[in-house]
CSV table of C-alpha atoms in Angstrom, one decimal:
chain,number,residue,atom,x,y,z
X,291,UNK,CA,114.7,106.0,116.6
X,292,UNK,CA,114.3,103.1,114.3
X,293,UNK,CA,113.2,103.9,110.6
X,294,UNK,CA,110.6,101.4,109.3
X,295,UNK,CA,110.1,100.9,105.5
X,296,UNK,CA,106.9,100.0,104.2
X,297,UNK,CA,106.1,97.9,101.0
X,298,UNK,CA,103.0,98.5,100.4
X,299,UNK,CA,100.5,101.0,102.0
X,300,UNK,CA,97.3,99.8,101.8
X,301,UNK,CA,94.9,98.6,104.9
X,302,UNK,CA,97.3,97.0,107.0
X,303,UNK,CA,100.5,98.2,106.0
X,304,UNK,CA,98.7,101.8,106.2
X,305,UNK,CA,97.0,101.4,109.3
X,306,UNK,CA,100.9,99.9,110.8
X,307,UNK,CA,102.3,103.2,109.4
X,308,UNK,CA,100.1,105.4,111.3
X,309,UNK,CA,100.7,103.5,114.6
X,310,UNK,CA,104.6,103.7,113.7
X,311,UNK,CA,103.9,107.5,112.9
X,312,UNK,CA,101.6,107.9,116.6
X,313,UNK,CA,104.7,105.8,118.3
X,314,UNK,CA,107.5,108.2,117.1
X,315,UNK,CA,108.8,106.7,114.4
X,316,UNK,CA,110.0,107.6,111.0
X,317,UNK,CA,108.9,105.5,108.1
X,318,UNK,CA,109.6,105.6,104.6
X,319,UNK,CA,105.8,104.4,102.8
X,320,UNK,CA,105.9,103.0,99.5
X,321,UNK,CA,102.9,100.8,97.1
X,322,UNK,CA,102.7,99.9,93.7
X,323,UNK,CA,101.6,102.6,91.8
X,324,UNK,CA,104.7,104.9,92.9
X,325,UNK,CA,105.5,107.8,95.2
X,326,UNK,CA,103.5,110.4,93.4
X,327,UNK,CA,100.8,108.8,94.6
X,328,UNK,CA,101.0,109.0,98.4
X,329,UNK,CA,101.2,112.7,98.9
X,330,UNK,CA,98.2,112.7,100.8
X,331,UNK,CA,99.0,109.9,103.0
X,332,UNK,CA,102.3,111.4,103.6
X,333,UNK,CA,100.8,115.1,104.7
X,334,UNK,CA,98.3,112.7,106.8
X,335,UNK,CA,101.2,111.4,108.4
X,336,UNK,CA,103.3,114.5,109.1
X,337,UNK,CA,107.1,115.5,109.1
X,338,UNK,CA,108.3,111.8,110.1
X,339,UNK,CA,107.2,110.0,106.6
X,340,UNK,CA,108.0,110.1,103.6
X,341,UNK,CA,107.3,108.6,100.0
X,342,UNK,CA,109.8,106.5,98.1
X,343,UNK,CA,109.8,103.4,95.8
X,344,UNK,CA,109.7,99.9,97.2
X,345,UNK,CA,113.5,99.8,96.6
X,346,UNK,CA,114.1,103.3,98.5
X,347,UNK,CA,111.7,101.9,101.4
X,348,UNK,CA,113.4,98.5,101.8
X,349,UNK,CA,117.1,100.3,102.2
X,350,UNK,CA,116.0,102.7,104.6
X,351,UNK,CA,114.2,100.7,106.8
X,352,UNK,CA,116.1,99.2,109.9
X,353,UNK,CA,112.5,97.1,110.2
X,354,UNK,CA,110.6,96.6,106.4
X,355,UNK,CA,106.8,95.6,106.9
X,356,UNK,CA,105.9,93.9,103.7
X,357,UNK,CA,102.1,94.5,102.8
X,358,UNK,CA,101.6,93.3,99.6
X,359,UNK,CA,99.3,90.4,98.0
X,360,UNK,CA,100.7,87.1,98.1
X,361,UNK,CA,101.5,87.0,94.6
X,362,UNK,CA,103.7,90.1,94.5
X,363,UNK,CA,106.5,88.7,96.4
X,364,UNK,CA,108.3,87.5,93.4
X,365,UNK,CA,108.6,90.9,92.9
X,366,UNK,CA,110.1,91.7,96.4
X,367,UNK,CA,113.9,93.9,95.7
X,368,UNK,CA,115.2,91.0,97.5
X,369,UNK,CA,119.0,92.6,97.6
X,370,UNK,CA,117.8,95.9,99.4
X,371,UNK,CA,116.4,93.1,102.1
X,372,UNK,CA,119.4,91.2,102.2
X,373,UNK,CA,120.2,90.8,106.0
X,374,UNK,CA,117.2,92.9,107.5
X,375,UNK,CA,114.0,91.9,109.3
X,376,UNK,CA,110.9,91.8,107.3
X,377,UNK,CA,107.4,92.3,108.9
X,378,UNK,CA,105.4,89.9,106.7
X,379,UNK,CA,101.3,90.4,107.0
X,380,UNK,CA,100.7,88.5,103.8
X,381,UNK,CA,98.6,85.8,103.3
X,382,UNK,CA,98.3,83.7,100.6
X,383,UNK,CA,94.1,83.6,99.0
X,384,UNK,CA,94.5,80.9,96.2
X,385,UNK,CA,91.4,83.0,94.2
X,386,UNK,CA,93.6,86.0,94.5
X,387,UNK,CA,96.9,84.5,94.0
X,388,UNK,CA,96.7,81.5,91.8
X,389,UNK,CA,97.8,77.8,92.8
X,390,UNK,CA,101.1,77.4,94.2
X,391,UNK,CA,101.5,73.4,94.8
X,392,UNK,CA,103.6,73.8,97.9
X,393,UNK,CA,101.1,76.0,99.9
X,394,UNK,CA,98.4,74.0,98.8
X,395,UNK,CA,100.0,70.6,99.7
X,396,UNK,CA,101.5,72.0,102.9
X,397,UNK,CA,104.5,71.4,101.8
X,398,UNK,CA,105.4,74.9,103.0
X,399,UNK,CA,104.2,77.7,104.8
X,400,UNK,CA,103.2,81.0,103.4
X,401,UNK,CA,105.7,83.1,104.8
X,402,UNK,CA,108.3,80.2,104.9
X,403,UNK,CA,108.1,80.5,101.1
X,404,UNK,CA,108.4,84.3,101.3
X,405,UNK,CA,111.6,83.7,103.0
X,406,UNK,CA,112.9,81.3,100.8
X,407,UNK,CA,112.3,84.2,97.8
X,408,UNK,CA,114.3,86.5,100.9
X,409,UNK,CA,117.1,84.2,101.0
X,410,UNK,CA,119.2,86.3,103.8
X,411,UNK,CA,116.4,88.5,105.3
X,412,UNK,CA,115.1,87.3,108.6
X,413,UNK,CA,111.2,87.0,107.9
X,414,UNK,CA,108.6,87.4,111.0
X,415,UNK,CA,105.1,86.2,110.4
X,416,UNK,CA,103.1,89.4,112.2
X,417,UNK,CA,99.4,91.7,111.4
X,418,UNK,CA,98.1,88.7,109.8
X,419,UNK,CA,95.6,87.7,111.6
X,420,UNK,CA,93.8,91.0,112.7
X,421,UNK,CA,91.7,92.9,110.3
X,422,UNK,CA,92.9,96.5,110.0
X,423,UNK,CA,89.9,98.0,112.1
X,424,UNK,CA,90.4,96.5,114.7
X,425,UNK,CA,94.3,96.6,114.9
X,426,UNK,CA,93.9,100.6,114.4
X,427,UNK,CA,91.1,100.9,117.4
X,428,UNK,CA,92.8,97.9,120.0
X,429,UNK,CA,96.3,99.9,120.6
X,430,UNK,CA,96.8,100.4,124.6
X,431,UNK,CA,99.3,101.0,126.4
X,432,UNK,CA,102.0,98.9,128.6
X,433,UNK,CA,100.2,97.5,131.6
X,434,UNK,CA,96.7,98.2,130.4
X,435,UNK,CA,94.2,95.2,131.8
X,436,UNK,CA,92.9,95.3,128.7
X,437,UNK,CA,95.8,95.1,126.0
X,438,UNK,CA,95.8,93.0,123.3
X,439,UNK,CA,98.5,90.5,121.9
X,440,UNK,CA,99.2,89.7,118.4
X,441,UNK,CA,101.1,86.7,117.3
X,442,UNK,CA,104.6,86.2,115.5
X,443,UNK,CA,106.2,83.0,113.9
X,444,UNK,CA,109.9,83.7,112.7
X,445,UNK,CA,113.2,81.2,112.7
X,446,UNK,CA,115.3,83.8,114.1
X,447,UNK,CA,115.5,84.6,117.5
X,448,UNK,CA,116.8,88.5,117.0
X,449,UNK,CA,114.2,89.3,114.3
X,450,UNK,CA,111.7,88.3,117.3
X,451,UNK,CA,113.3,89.9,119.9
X,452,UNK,CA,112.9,93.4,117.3
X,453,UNK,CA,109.8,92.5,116.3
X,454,UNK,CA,108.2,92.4,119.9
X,455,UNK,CA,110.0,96.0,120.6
X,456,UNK,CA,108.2,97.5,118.0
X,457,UNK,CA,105.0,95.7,118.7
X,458,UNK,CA,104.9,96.9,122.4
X,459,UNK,CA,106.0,100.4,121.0
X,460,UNK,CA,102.9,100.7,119.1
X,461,UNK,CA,100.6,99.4,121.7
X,462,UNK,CA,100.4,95.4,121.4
X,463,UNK,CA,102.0,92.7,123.5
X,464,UNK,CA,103.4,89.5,121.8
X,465,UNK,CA,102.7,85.6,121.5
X,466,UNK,CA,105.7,83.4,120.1
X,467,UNK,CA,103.8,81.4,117.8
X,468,UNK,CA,107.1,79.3,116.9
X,469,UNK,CA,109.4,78.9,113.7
X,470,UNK,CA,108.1,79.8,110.3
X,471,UNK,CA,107.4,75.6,109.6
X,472,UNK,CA,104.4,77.0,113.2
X,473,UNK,CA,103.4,79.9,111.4
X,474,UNK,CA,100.5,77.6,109.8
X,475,UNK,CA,98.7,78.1,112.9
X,476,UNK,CA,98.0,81.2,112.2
X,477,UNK,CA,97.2,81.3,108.5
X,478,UNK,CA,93.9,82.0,107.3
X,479,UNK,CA,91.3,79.9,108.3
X,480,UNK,CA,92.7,79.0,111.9
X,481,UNK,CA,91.4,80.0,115.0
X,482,UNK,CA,93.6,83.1,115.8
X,483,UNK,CA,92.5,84.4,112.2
X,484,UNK,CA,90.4,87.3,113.1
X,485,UNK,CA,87.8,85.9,115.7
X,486,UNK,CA,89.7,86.7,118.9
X,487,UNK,CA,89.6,90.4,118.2
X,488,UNK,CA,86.1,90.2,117.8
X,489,UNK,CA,83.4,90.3,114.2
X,490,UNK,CA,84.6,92.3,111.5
X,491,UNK,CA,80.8,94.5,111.9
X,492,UNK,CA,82.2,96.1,115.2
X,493,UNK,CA,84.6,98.4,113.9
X,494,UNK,CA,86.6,98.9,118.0
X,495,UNK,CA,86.9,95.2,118.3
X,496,UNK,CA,87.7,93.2,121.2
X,497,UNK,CA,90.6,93.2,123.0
X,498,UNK,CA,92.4,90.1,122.7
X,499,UNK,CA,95.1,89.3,125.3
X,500,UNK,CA,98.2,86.7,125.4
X,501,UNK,CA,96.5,83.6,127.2
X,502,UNK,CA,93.5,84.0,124.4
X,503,UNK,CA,95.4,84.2,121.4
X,504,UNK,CA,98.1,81.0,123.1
X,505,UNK,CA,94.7,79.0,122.9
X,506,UNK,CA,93.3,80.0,119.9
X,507,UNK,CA,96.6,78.9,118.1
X,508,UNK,CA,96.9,75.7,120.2
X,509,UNK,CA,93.4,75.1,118.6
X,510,UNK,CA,94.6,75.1,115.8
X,511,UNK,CA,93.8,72.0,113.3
X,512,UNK,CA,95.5,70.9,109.9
């Protein structure tokens, strides 16, 4: 079974973990502050996680979710990702993570600029657009009439191919939302940014399904 590495372990990169965990994976968990820290996320998960550093997390993982602000991904080991496919959930608040001329111009997108820090790692834009709540409560299972789909933007076709694996492992089906120069369409502020799955009061959600979120990021307006 496929190990997935996790940089950072807060909301969503937490809430991914525990699906990983529920789906019979391994993952190696890491955040900021240092392994120490996650002990009791780690008992929480049971005998297939453990703790490491960002560093330890990135070369053990066969699939690395990065779930760190925006403005940590300078700080990304970018040779341990070297060649691997990276799970990106960021997005890029300019209150939180200061002005960055290309992002705000459009130059751009925000996880085309993480992959240009990545150089060789094959990025996949993915868990953006749902608020943790909800993407913990809407897992179902293959088939179900009522499972929801999440959207991915990537430039590389195998990194997709992976990507949509582990999504349908953990209980979601997929939208191709395009290359990483597409993945606009789903950045903050779009239509696929949270409201399919439902207002952030209801803590279940809605289930969203493929044709829903396909039109919510054809709405989509720059």
């Amino acid at each position: 079974m496929t190990t997935i590495g996790f940089i950072g372990s807060g909301h969503i990169g937490g809430t991914v973990a525990r699906l990983a965990v529920a789906a019979g994976y391994d993952v190696v968990v890491s955040n900021s502050r240092g392994p120490e820290t996650l002990g009791a996320f780690v008992a929480e998960l049971g005998p297939h996680a453990r703790a490491a550093t960002a560093t330890e997390a990135a070369e053990a993982g066969e699939l690395v979710v990065i779930s760190v602000p925006f403005k940590a991904t300078r700080g990304l080991p970018v040779e341990q990702l070297a060649g691997k496919v990276v799970l990106d959930t960021n997005n890029y608040y300019p209150g939180r993570d200061g002005d960055v001329p290309d992002l705000a111009d459009g130059t751009v997108t925000h996880t085309g600029y993480e992959q240009q820090i990545l150089r060789t790692a094959q990025v996949v834009k993915v868990f953006n657009n749902i608020f943790y709540g909800h993407l913990a409560s809407l897992v179902r299972p293959a088939g179900a009439p009522d499972r929801s789909a999440l959207p991915i933007a990537a430039d590389d076709e195998r990194a997709k191919k992976a990507t949509a694996e582990f999504l349908d492992a953990i209980g979601y089906d997929t939208v191709d939302a395009g290359s990483l120069a597409e993945s606009w369409r789903q950045q903050p502020g779009q239509p696929v940014y949270g409201p399919p799955y439902g207002s952030f009061d209801d803590p279940k959600g809605t289930p969203a399904g493929a044709d829903k979120i396909r039109a919510a990021l054809d709405a989509a307006t720059r």
